[in-house]
Coordinates of C-alpha atoms in Angstrom, one line a residue:
M1 CA 57.2 -115.5 -122.4
R2 CA 60.3 -117.8 -122.1
C3 CA 61.8 -118.7 -118.7
D4 CA 65.3 -117.2 -118.3
G5 CA 66.2 -119.8 -115.8
V6 CA 67.3 -117.6 -113.0
K7 CA 67.0 -119.1 -109.5
P8 CA 65.4 -119.4 -107.2
V9 CA 62.9 -117.2 -109.2
C10 CA 63.0 -116.4 -112.7
G11 CA 63.0 -113.0 -114.2
Q12 CA 59.7 -113.3 -116.0
C13 CA 58.0 -114.5 -112.8
I14 CA 59.2 -111.4 -111.1
H15 CA 58.4 -109.0 -113.7
M16 CA 54.8 -110.5 -113.8
E17 CA 54.7 -110.3 -109.9
R18 CA 54.2 -114.2 -109.8
E19 CA 57.1 -115.2 -107.6
Y20 CA 54.9 -117.6 -105.6
D21 CA 54.0 -119.5 -108.8
C22 CA 57.6 -120.0 -110.0
E23 CA 58.3 -123.6 -110.0
Y24 CA 61.5 -125.5 -111.2
T25 CA 61.3 -129.3 -111.6
D26 CA 65.0 -130.1 -111.6
G27 CA 65.9 -129.4 -108.0
P28 CA 66.3 -131.9 -105.2
N29 CA 62.8 -131.4 -103.9
L30 CA 59.5 -131.8 -105.6
S31 CA 57.4 -128.8 -106.4
P32 CA 53.8 -128.7 -105.1
T33 CA 52.6 -129.5 -108.7
Q34 CA 54.9 -132.5 -108.8
V35 CA 53.7 -133.8 -105.5
L36 CA 50.1 -133.6 -106.5
E37 CA 50.9 -135.3 -109.8
R38 CA 52.9 -138.0 -108.2
N39 CA 50.1 -138.5 -105.8
I40 CA 47.5 -139.0 -108.4
S41 CA 49.7 -141.3 -110.5
Q42 CA 50.4 -143.5 -107.5
L43 CA 46.7 -143.7 -106.6
E44 CA 45.6 -144.5 -110.1
A45 CA 48.2 -147.4 -110.2
R46 CA 46.9 -148.8 -106.9
I47 CA 43.1 -148.6 -107.9
R48 CA 44.1 -150.3 -111.2
Q49 CA 45.7 -153.0 -109.1
I50 CA 42.9 -153.5 -106.8
E51 CA 40.5 -153.6 -109.7
A52 CA 42.6 -156.3 -111.3
A53 CA 42.7 -158.5 -108.4
P54 CA 40.0 -161.3 -108.1
P55 CA 37.1 -160.4 -105.7
T56 CA 37.1 -162.1 -102.3
A57 CA 34.4 -162.4 -100.0
S58 CA 35.9 -159.5 -97.7
T59 CA 36.0 -157.0 -100.3
S60 CA 32.8 -157.9 -102.5
A61 CA 30.6 -158.0 -99.6
R62 CA 28.6 -154.8 -99.4
P63 CA 27.2 -153.1 -96.1
S64 CA 23.6 -154.0 -95.5
R65 CA 21.1 -151.2 -96.1
L66 CA 18.9 -150.8 -93.5
S67 CA 15.6 -149.4 -95.3
G68 CA 13.4 -147.3 -93.2
A69 CA 16.0 -146.6 -90.7
S70 CA 15.5 -144.0 -88.2
G71 CA 17.1 -140.8 -88.9
G72 CA 17.3 -141.2 -92.4
S73 CA 17.3 -138.1 -94.7
E74 CA 13.8 -138.5 -95.9
S75 CA 12.8 -137.7 -92.3
Q76 CA 13.6 -134.2 -93.1
S77 CA 10.4 -133.9 -95.1
S78 CA 9.8 -131.0 -97.5
P79 CA 7.1 -130.1 -99.9
I80 CA 9.1 -130.9 -102.9
R81 CA 10.1 -134.4 -101.7
E82 CA 6.6 -135.3 -100.8
R83 CA 5.3 -134.1 -104.2
E84 CA 8.1 -136.2 -105.9
S85 CA 7.6 -139.2 -103.8
A86 CA 4.0 -139.2 -104.8
S87 CA 4.7 -138.9 -108.4
I88 CA 6.7 -142.2 -108.5
S89 CA 4.0 -144.8 -107.6
D90 CA 6.4 -147.6 -107.6
P91 CA 10.1 -146.9 -106.7
S92 CA 11.0 -150.2 -108.2
D93 CA 10.1 -148.6 -111.7
I94 CA 12.8 -146.0 -111.4
A95 CA 15.0 -146.0 -114.5
V96 CA 18.6 -145.1 -114.5
P97 CA 19.9 -145.6 -117.9
S98 CA 23.3 -147.5 -118.2
N99 CA 23.7 -145.4 -121.2
R100 CA 25.2 -142.1 -119.9
A101 CA 24.0 -140.2 -122.9
L102 CA 20.6 -140.5 -121.3
D103 CA 19.7 -138.9 -118.1
P104 CA 17.4 -140.7 -115.5
H105 CA 13.8 -139.9 -115.6
P106 CA 13.1 -136.1 -114.7
A107 CA 11.1 -137.4 -111.7
V108 CA 13.9 -139.5 -110.3
I109 CA 16.3 -136.6 -110.9
R110 CA 14.0 -134.3 -108.8
L111 CA 13.6 -136.7 -106.2
L112 CA 17.1 -137.8 -105.6
V113 CA 18.2 -134.0 -105.8
S114 CA 15.4 -133.0 -103.2
I115 CA 17.1 -135.8 -100.8
F116 CA 20.8 -134.5 -101.5
V117 CA 20.1 -130.7 -101.2
P118 CA 19.2 -130.3 -97.5
L119 CA 22.3 -132.3 -96.5
A120 CA 24.6 -130.7 -99.3
S121 CA 26.7 -128.4 -96.9
Q122 CA 27.9 -131.8 -95.2
L123 CA 29.0 -133.1 -98.2
G124 CA 31.2 -130.2 -99.4
F125 CA 28.6 -128.6 -101.6
F126 CA 29.6 -124.9 -102.3
L127 CA 27.8 -123.7 -105.4
N128 CA 24.9 -121.5 -105.3
V129 CA 21.9 -123.7 -104.5
P130 CA 19.0 -121.9 -106.3
R131 CA 21.2 -121.7 -109.5
F132 CA 22.0 -125.3 -109.2
L133 CA 18.3 -126.2 -108.8
D134 CA 17.4 -123.9 -111.8
A135 CA 19.8 -126.0 -114.0
V136 CA 18.7 -129.2 -112.6
Y137 CA 14.8 -128.6 -113.2
M138 CA 15.3 -127.6 -116.6
A139 CA 12.9 -129.7 -119.0
D140 CA 15.2 -129.7 -121.9
A141 CA 17.9 -132.3 -121.1
A142 CA 20.4 -130.9 -123.8
L143 CA 20.1 -127.3 -122.4
R144 CA 20.6 -128.7 -118.9
R145 CA 23.8 -130.2 -119.9
S146 CA 24.9 -127.1 -121.3
R147 CA 24.3 -125.3 -118.0
L148 CA 25.1 -128.0 -115.6
S149 CA 28.2 -130.6 -116.0
P150 CA 26.8 -134.1 -116.4
C151 CA 29.5 -135.2 -113.9
L152 CA 28.2 -132.8 -111.1
L153 CA 24.7 -134.1 -111.7
D154 CA 25.7 -137.6 -111.4
A155 CA 27.6 -137.0 -108.3
A156 CA 24.4 -135.5 -106.7
L157 CA 22.3 -138.1 -107.8
L158 CA 24.8 -140.7 -106.3
W159 CA 24.5 -138.8 -102.9
G160 CA 20.6 -138.8 -103.2
S161 CA 20.6 -142.5 -103.6
R162 CA 23.2 -143.1 -100.6
L163 CA 21.1 -140.7 -98.3
S164 CA 17.8 -142.4 -99.1
T165 CA 16.2 -144.7 -96.7
N166 CA 14.0 -146.4 -99.4
A167 CA 15.5 -149.7 -100.1
S168 CA 14.4 -149.5 -103.9
I169 CA 16.0 -146.2 -104.4
R170 CA 19.4 -147.5 -102.6
A171 CA 19.3 -150.3 -105.1
Y172 CA 20.2 -148.1 -107.9
E173 CA 23.2 -146.8 -105.8
T174 CA 25.7 -149.1 -107.6
K175 CA 24.6 -148.0 -111.0
L176 CA 24.8 -144.3 -110.1
L177 CA 28.3 -144.9 -108.6
A178 CA 29.3 -146.2 -112.0
R179 CA 27.7 -143.4 -113.9
A180 CA 29.5 -140.7 -111.6
V181 CA 33.0 -142.3 -111.7
Q182 CA 32.9 -142.7 -115.3
S183 CA 31.4 -139.1 -115.9
I184 CA 34.2 -137.6 -114.0
S185 CA 36.6 -139.6 -115.8
D186 CA 35.4 -138.3 -119.2
A187 CA 35.2 -134.7 -118.0
L188 CA 38.6 -134.2 -116.7
P189 CA 40.6 -134.4 -120.0
Q190 CA 38.2 -131.7 -121.4
V191 CA 38.3 -129.2 -118.5
A192 CA 40.9 -127.0 -120.2
S193 CA 38.4 -126.6 -123.2
L194 CA 35.3 -126.5 -121.1
Q195 CA 36.7 -123.9 -118.7
H196 CA 32.9 -122.7 -117.8
N197 CA 32.6 -126.2 -116.3
A198 CA 35.9 -126.3 -114.4
V199 CA 34.2 -125.4 -111.1
H200 CA 31.4 -127.8 -111.7
I201 CA 34.0 -130.6 -112.2
I202 CA 35.9 -129.4 -108.9
Q203 CA 32.6 -129.7 -107.2
A204 CA 32.0 -133.4 -108.4
E205 CA 35.3 -134.3 -107.3
V206 CA 34.6 -133.0 -103.8
L207 CA 31.3 -135.0 -103.6
L208 CA 32.9 -138.2 -105.0
S209 CA 35.7 -137.8 -102.5
N210 CA 33.6 -137.5 -99.6
Y211 CA 31.2 -140.3 -100.9
F212 CA 34.3 -142.7 -100.9
F213 CA 35.5 -141.6 -97.3
C214 CA 31.9 -142.1 -96.1
Q215 CA 32.0 -145.6 -97.6
N216 CA 35.5 -146.2 -95.7
R217 CA 37.2 -146.4 -99.2
Y218 CA 40.3 -144.2 -98.2
L219 CA 42.2 -145.0 -101.3
E220 CA 39.5 -143.7 -103.8
G221 CA 38.6 -140.9 -101.6
T222 CA 42.2 -139.7 -101.5
Y223 CA 42.4 -140.1 -105.4
H224 CA 39.4 -137.8 -105.9
C225 CA 40.6 -135.3 -103.1
S226 CA 43.9 -135.2 -104.9
A227 CA 42.1 -134.6 -108.2
A228 CA 40.0 -131.7 -106.7
V229 CA 43.1 -130.0 -105.3
A230 CA 45.0 -130.3 -108.6
L231 CA 42.2 -128.8 -110.6
A232 CA 41.6 -126.1 -108.2
M233 CA 45.3 -125.2 -108.3
S234 CA 45.3 -125.4 -111.9
C235 CA 42.4 -122.9 -112.0
K236 CA 44.1 -120.6 -109.6
V237 CA 41.2 -120.1 -107.4
N238 CA 43.9 -120.0 -104.6
R239 CA 44.7 -116.3 -106.1
I240 CA 41.2 -114.8 -106.2
R241 CA 41.4 -111.0 -105.7
S242 CA 45.0 -111.3 -105.1
S243 CA 46.9 -108.1 -104.2
T244 CA 50.4 -109.6 -105.4
A245 CA 49.3 -110.6 -109.0
D246 CA 46.8 -110.0 -111.9
V247 CA 45.2 -113.5 -112.0
E248 CA 43.6 -112.8 -115.1
S249 CA 46.9 -112.2 -116.9
A250 CA 48.7 -115.2 -115.4
D251 CA 51.2 -117.1 -117.3
T252 CA 49.4 -119.5 -119.6
A253 CA 52.5 -121.2 -120.8
R254 CA 52.3 -123.6 -117.8
P255 CA 50.6 -126.6 -119.2
T256 CA 49.2 -127.7 -115.7
S257 CA 47.3 -124.3 -115.3
F258 CA 44.8 -122.1 -117.2
N259 CA 42.8 -119.0 -116.6
L260 CA 39.0 -119.3 -115.9
P261 CA 37.0 -116.6 -117.7
P262 CA 36.0 -113.6 -115.6
P263 CA 33.2 -114.4 -113.4
V264 CA 29.8 -113.1 -114.8
D265 CA 28.8 -111.7 -111.3
A266 CA 29.4 -111.7 -107.6
V267 CA 27.7 -115.0 -107.2
E268 CA 29.7 -116.9 -109.7
E269 CA 32.9 -115.0 -108.0
G270 CA 31.6 -116.4 -104.7
E271 CA 31.3 -120.1 -105.9
R272 CA 35.0 -119.8 -107.1
I273 CA 36.0 -118.7 -103.6
C274 CA 34.0 -121.3 -101.9
A275 CA 35.5 -123.9 -104.2
F276 CA 38.9 -123.1 -103.2
W277 CA 38.2 -123.3 -99.3
S278 CA 36.1 -126.4 -99.9
V279 CA 38.9 -128.1 -101.4
Y280 CA 41.3 -126.9 -98.9
T281 CA 39.1 -128.2 -96.2
L282 CA 38.8 -131.4 -97.8
D283 CA 42.4 -131.9 -98.1
R284 CA 43.5 -130.7 -94.7
S285 CA 41.0 -132.9 -93.0
W286 CA 41.7 -136.2 -94.6
S287 CA 45.5 -135.8 -95.1
V288 CA 45.9 -136.2 -91.3
A289 CA 42.6 -138.1 -90.4
Q290 CA 44.2 -141.2 -89.4
G291 CA 47.1 -139.4 -87.5
A292 CA 49.8 -139.8 -90.1
V293 CA 51.3 -136.8 -91.8
A294 CA 51.0 -136.9 -95.5
N295 CA 52.9 -134.9 -98.0
D296 CA 51.8 -131.2 -97.7
V297 CA 50.5 -130.2 -101.2
F298 CA 50.0 -126.7 -99.9
G299 CA 53.4 -126.2 -98.7
G300 CA 54.9 -123.3 -100.2
V301 CA 51.5 -122.3 -102.3
Q302 CA 50.4 -118.8 -102.2
V303 CA 46.9 -118.3 -100.9
D304 CA 45.4 -114.8 -101.3
T305 CA 41.7 -115.9 -101.8
P306 CA 39.8 -114.2 -99.0
W307 CA 37.8 -116.1 -96.6
P308 CA 34.4 -116.9 -97.9
V309 CA 31.4 -115.2 -96.8
E310 CA 27.8 -116.5 -96.7
M311 CA 26.3 -117.2 -100.3
S312 CA 23.6 -114.6 -99.5
V313 CA 26.2 -111.8 -99.2
Y314 CA 27.3 -112.7 -102.7
E315 CA 23.7 -112.7 -104.0
E316 CA 23.1 -109.3 -102.3
R317 CA 26.2 -107.4 -103.2
G318 CA 29.5 -109.3 -103.3
L319 CA 32.9 -108.4 -102.0
P320 CA 33.8 -104.6 -102.0
A321 CA 35.1 -103.5 -105.3
D322 CA 38.3 -102.7 -104.2
F323 CA 39.1 -105.4 -101.9
R324 CA 42.4 -107.4 -102.5
G325 CA 43.7 -110.3 -100.5
S326 CA 47.2 -111.4 -99.4
N327 CA 48.7 -114.4 -97.5
T328 CA 45.3 -115.4 -96.1
L329 CA 46.5 -118.4 -94.4
F330 CA 49.7 -116.9 -93.1
M331 CA 47.7 -114.0 -91.8
F332 CA 45.2 -116.3 -89.9
F333 CA 48.1 -118.2 -88.3
N334 CA 49.9 -115.2 -87.2
D335 CA 47.3 -112.4 -87.0
P336 CA 43.9 -114.0 -87.2
S337 CA 41.9 -110.6 -86.8
P338 CA 39.4 -110.0 -89.7
Q339 CA 40.6 -108.1 -92.8
F340 CA 37.2 -106.6 -93.2
S341 CA 33.7 -106.7 -91.7
G342 CA 32.3 -110.2 -91.5
D343 CA 35.4 -111.7 -92.9
G344 CA 36.1 -115.3 -92.1
L345 CA 33.1 -115.8 -89.8
S346 CA 30.8 -117.8 -92.5
S347 CA 30.2 -121.4 -91.8
L348 CA 32.6 -122.5 -94.5
A349 CA 35.2 -120.1 -93.3
L350 CA 35.0 -121.3 -89.9
R351 CA 35.1 -125.0 -91.0
A352 CA 38.1 -124.2 -93.1
K353 CA 40.0 -122.5 -90.3
S354 CA 39.2 -125.4 -87.9
A355 CA 40.5 -127.8 -90.5
A356 CA 43.6 -125.9 -90.8
L357 CA 44.1 -126.1 -87.2
F358 CA 43.4 -129.7 -87.0
E359 CA 46.0 -130.3 -89.8
Q360 CA 48.5 -128.0 -88.2
A361 CA 48.2 -129.7 -84.8
T362 CA 48.5 -133.1 -86.2
R363 CA 51.6 -131.9 -88.2
L364 CA 53.5 -130.1 -85.4
A365 CA 52.7 -132.9 -82.9
S366 CA 54.2 -135.5 -85.1
Q367 CA 57.4 -133.8 -84.9
W368 CA 57.8 -134.4 -81.2
S369 CA 60.4 -136.9 -80.0
P370 CA 61.6 -137.8 -76.5
T371 CA 65.2 -137.1 -77.9
M372 CA 64.7 -134.0 -79.7
H373 CA 67.3 -131.4 -79.3
N374 CA 65.3 -128.1 -80.0
F375 CA 62.5 -129.1 -77.6
D376 CA 62.2 -125.4 -76.4
A377 CA 61.6 -123.9 -79.5
F378 CA 59.4 -126.6 -80.4
Y379 CA 57.1 -126.2 -77.3
L380 CA 57.0 -122.5 -77.9
D381 CA 55.4 -123.3 -81.4
V382 CA 53.0 -125.7 -79.5
L383 CA 52.0 -122.9 -77.1
R384 CA 51.5 -120.5 -79.9
L385 CA 49.2 -122.9 -81.8
D386 CA 47.3 -123.8 -78.7
N387 CA 46.6 -120.0 -77.8
L388 CA 45.4 -119.8 -81.6
I389 CA 43.2 -123.0 -80.9
R390 CA 41.9 -121.3 -77.7
H391 CA 41.2 -117.9 -79.4
F392 CA 39.4 -119.7 -82.3
I393 CA 37.0 -121.6 -80.1
E394 CA 36.2 -118.3 -78.1
T395 CA 35.1 -116.8 -81.4
L396 CA 32.7 -119.6 -82.2
L397 CA 29.0 -119.2 -81.4
P398 CA 28.2 -121.5 -78.4
L399 CA 25.7 -123.9 -79.1
N400 CA 23.9 -123.6 -75.8
S401 CA 23.3 -119.9 -76.7
L402 CA 21.1 -120.8 -79.6
E403 CA 17.5 -120.4 -79.1
A404 CA 15.0 -123.3 -79.9
P405 CA 14.2 -124.4 -82.6
V406 CA 17.6 -124.6 -84.2
A407 CA 17.7 -125.3 -87.9
P408 CA 19.5 -128.6 -88.6
E409 CA 21.9 -127.1 -91.0
T410 CA 22.9 -124.6 -88.2
A411 CA 23.3 -127.4 -85.6
M412 CA 25.1 -129.6 -88.1
D413 CA 27.8 -126.8 -89.0
L414 CA 28.5 -125.7 -85.5
L415 CA 28.8 -129.4 -84.2
V416 CA 31.2 -130.0 -86.9
T417 CA 33.4 -126.9 -86.4
H418 CA 33.4 -127.2 -82.5
T419 CA 34.5 -130.8 -82.8
Y420 CA 37.1 -130.0 -85.2
A421 CA 38.7 -127.3 -82.9
H422 CA 38.7 -129.6 -79.9
A423 CA 40.1 -132.4 -81.7
A424 CA 42.9 -130.2 -82.9
A425 CA 43.8 -129.4 -79.2
I426 CA 43.7 -133.1 -78.5
R427 CA 46.1 -133.8 -81.4
L428 CA 48.3 -131.2 -80.2
H429 CA 48.7 -132.3 -76.6
T430 CA 48.4 -136.0 -76.5
R431 CA 51.9 -137.2 -77.1
F432 CA 53.8 -134.8 -75.0
E433 CA 51.5 -133.3 -72.5
I434 CA 53.1 -131.7 -69.2
A435 CA 50.6 -131.8 -66.3
D436 CA 50.7 -132.2 -62.5
S437 CA 47.6 -134.6 -63.0
I438 CA 46.0 -136.5 -65.5
L439 CA 42.8 -134.7 -64.9
D440 CA 44.6 -131.4 -65.7
R441 CA 45.8 -132.7 -69.0
R442 CA 44.8 -130.3 -71.9
D443 CA 43.9 -133.1 -74.2
L444 CA 41.4 -134.5 -71.5
S445 CA 39.9 -131.1 -71.1
A446 CA 39.4 -130.8 -74.8
A447 CA 37.8 -134.2 -75.2
R448 CA 35.4 -133.3 -72.3
A449 CA 34.5 -130.1 -74.1
A450 CA 33.9 -132.1 -77.4
V451 CA 31.6 -134.4 -75.4
A452 CA 29.8 -131.4 -73.9
V453 CA 28.9 -130.1 -77.4
L454 CA 26.6 -133.0 -77.8
D455 CA 24.5 -131.7 -74.8
C456 CA 23.7 -128.8 -77.1
V457 CA 22.4 -130.7 -80.1
N458 CA 19.6 -133.2 -80.6
L459 CA 21.3 -135.7 -82.7
A460 CA 17.9 -137.5 -83.2
D461 CA 17.0 -134.4 -85.5
L462 CA 20.2 -135.0 -87.7
S463 CA 19.9 -137.7 -90.4
F464 CA 23.8 -137.1 -91.6
L465 CA 26.9 -135.4 -90.8
D466 CA 30.1 -134.6 -92.8
P467 CA 32.1 -138.0 -92.9
I468 CA 35.1 -136.4 -91.1
M469 CA 33.2 -136.6 -87.9
A470 CA 33.8 -140.3 -87.6
M471 CA 37.5 -139.5 -87.5
L472 CA 37.0 -136.6 -84.9
W473 CA 35.0 -138.4 -82.8
T474 CA 37.5 -141.3 -82.8
V475 CA 40.3 -138.8 -81.7
V476 CA 38.0 -137.8 -78.6
G477 CA 37.0 -141.3 -77.8
Q478 CA 41.0 -142.3 -77.9
A479 CA 41.9 -139.6 -75.5
L480 CA 39.1 -140.6 -73.0
I481 CA 40.1 -144.3 -73.5
E482 CA 43.7 -143.1 -72.6
S483 CA 42.9 -141.2 -69.7
I484 CA 40.4 -143.8 -68.3
T485 CA 43.2 -146.3 -68.4
Q486 CA 45.6 -144.0 -66.4
L487 CA 42.9 -143.3 -63.8
G488 CA 43.6 -146.5 -61.8
G489 CA 42.9 -147.1 -58.0
D490 CA 40.0 -146.4 -55.7
A491 CA 40.9 -142.6 -55.6
F492 CA 39.5 -141.9 -59.1
V493 CA 36.5 -144.2 -59.1
D494 CA 33.9 -141.4 -59.7
Q495 CA 36.1 -139.6 -62.1
R496 CA 36.7 -142.6 -64.2
Q497 CA 33.0 -143.5 -64.2
A498 CA 32.2 -140.1 -65.7
L499 CA 34.9 -140.7 -68.5
V500 CA 33.4 -143.9 -69.4
H501 CA 30.0 -142.4 -69.4
S502 CA 31.3 -139.7 -71.8
L503 CA 33.2 -142.4 -73.9
V504 CA 29.8 -144.2 -74.3
R505 CA 28.2 -141.1 -75.6
I506 CA 30.8 -140.9 -78.2
L507 CA 30.2 -144.5 -79.3
N508 CA 26.4 -143.8 -79.3
A509 CA 27.0 -140.8 -81.6
L510 CA 29.1 -142.8 -84.2
R511 CA 26.4 -145.6 -84.0
K512 CA 23.7 -143.2 -84.8
F513 CA 25.1 -142.6 -88.4
T514 CA 26.0 -146.2 -89.1
P515 CA 23.0 -146.9 -91.2
V516 CA 24.2 -144.3 -93.8
C517 CA 28.0 -144.1 -93.3
P518 CA 29.9 -147.2 -93.2
L519 CA 32.8 -145.1 -91.9
M520 CA 31.0 -144.4 -88.6
T521 CA 30.6 -148.2 -88.3
S522 CA 34.3 -148.9 -88.9
Q523 CA 35.3 -146.2 -86.4
A524 CA 32.9 -147.2 -83.7
S525 CA 34.3 -150.8 -84.0
I526 CA 37.9 -149.4 -83.4
L527 CA 36.9 -147.7 -80.4
N528 CA 34.9 -150.8 -79.1
G529 CA 37.9 -152.9 -79.8
E530 CA 40.3 -150.5 -77.8
M531 CA 37.7 -150.6 -75.0
Q532 CA 37.9 -154.3 -74.8
N533 CA 41.6 -154.3 -75.0
R534 CA 41.9 -151.9 -71.9
G535 CA 39.3 -153.6 -70.0
I536 CA 36.7 -150.8 -70.1
L537 CA 33.1 -152.0 -69.8

C-alpha cells in the first residue's frame, strides 16, 4: 500500500488501525526508528575508532581472574555440573575452535551451559529453559544449529566462561567473546530471512549487552542494547495481543520491520512477550544508569504487549484466548491495577516495572532547575510518581516474610526489584527534596530501606547479581554519603555513625561480586573515592 502523505497520520495507517506506527522522516524531530538508527551508527563508528587506536597499558590490561574465589557460580553445585566436571579430566584440554563453523566439544558445551543456566535470570535470559536445554543437548550439531541460533549458543557459552571460577575455563573467555561478537554480527543481516531465529538473536544481543556492562565497557554494552531494541521493534513484539491493530497483517512495506510467523504455541508466544519486556528493562535501566538522560527510544512508541506471566503459566495454559492489550505502560503509570488475574506480578514484570520507575524518576528529576517557572506543576508530577513508587513497593513481597530456605533465584529477583524501586525514589528526590530535617528526607529514607533489604538476604549464598545492581547500589551509597556530609556537629554523632555503617554495608555488597563483575569493582572505587574526599572513614 502506498502512503498518501497526509499528516500527522496517513490515511493508510488510519485504515489499518496502525496510527501509532505511522512515522515521517522529513519533520524537524527524529522518529523513534531514526533515533535508534542514529544511535547504532554513532556507536559503530566509535567502536571502530577505538579498535583502530593503538593499545595502551590502561586499555590492554585485563582484570585479574581470581580462580577458586569464594562465591563463584560453581559453588551452586548441581548433578549436571558435577557429572560434566568429572567428564573433563583436564580443563586445559578444553577445545574452543577458532573456526566458528565448528562447535566446541559437546562436553564443554554442557559444562558451560550448566554454569550459565542457574544464573540466567540475572543476565536477561527470557527463553523457555527446558526448550533451550533440549536444543543445546542435541547430539547432531547440524540439527542443533537449525533449532538454536549459533549466536545465542555462543553468548551463553561466553557467560558460562565468565561465571566460572576455574582459571582454565576462564582462559577461554577471550576466544569465546570473539566467537560471540562475530556470530551476532553474521546473524543480524540475515534476521529478516531467518525470522524463526529473530527472538534468539534478540536474546543473544541482550546477553552480550549485559556482558559488556558487567565488564565496565559501556560503549559496547550500549551498542548491543540499542541493537536489541531496534530488532525488537522491527519484530513488533511491542504489539503482541494488541487490541488496536492486527499485528499479523502489519504493513510489510516498512524496510525496518517484518512480521514474525505466528507462534506455534503458548510457550513461544510467552517467549516473545518476555523478549519485549527484557529488552525494555535493559534499555530503561542503562539509558539512565549514570544519571544522565539519553534519547528516549520508546518515546511515542505504542506498547500493547501484556505484562509477562511466569513461564510455567505459558507452559500450562498461556494467556486467555480472547485477551487483548492496549497502552500497557500508559496504564501502569496512570492506573496500575492489574488487567486480569496474575497480571504484572511475575518476576520479570516486576523488574520491568521497577526499571520503568527508575528511568522515569531520573528523567523527571533531570528537568528540575532552581529557576524553573512551572515548579508547581512539576512538583505535582513528582508527587504523583512518588505515590506510584510507594504503591509499587507495597505490592512487592517483603523479603523478611519469606520462609527459609529461600531459593537463590527468588532471593536475587526480589533483591534487585526492591533495590530498583528504592533507587527510583532516591533519584526522584535527591536534587530538590523539601524537608524540615535531613533525617526526614525522602531520599535518605529510601536509601535506608535499600540497605535494610540486605538484612533479609544472605549475599554469601549468591554468586552473581544483575550488573545493574552495581549502579543501583552506587545511587544508594551516594545518597548516604550526601546525608553523612550534611549531618555535622555533635548533635548527630549517633545518626551519622549509623549511616556510615550502612554505607560500609553497601561497599561490602559491591566488593562481594568484584571477582566476577569488574563493574562492581569500578563502582566500589567511585564510592570509596567520594568517601575519602568527604572525610568519611
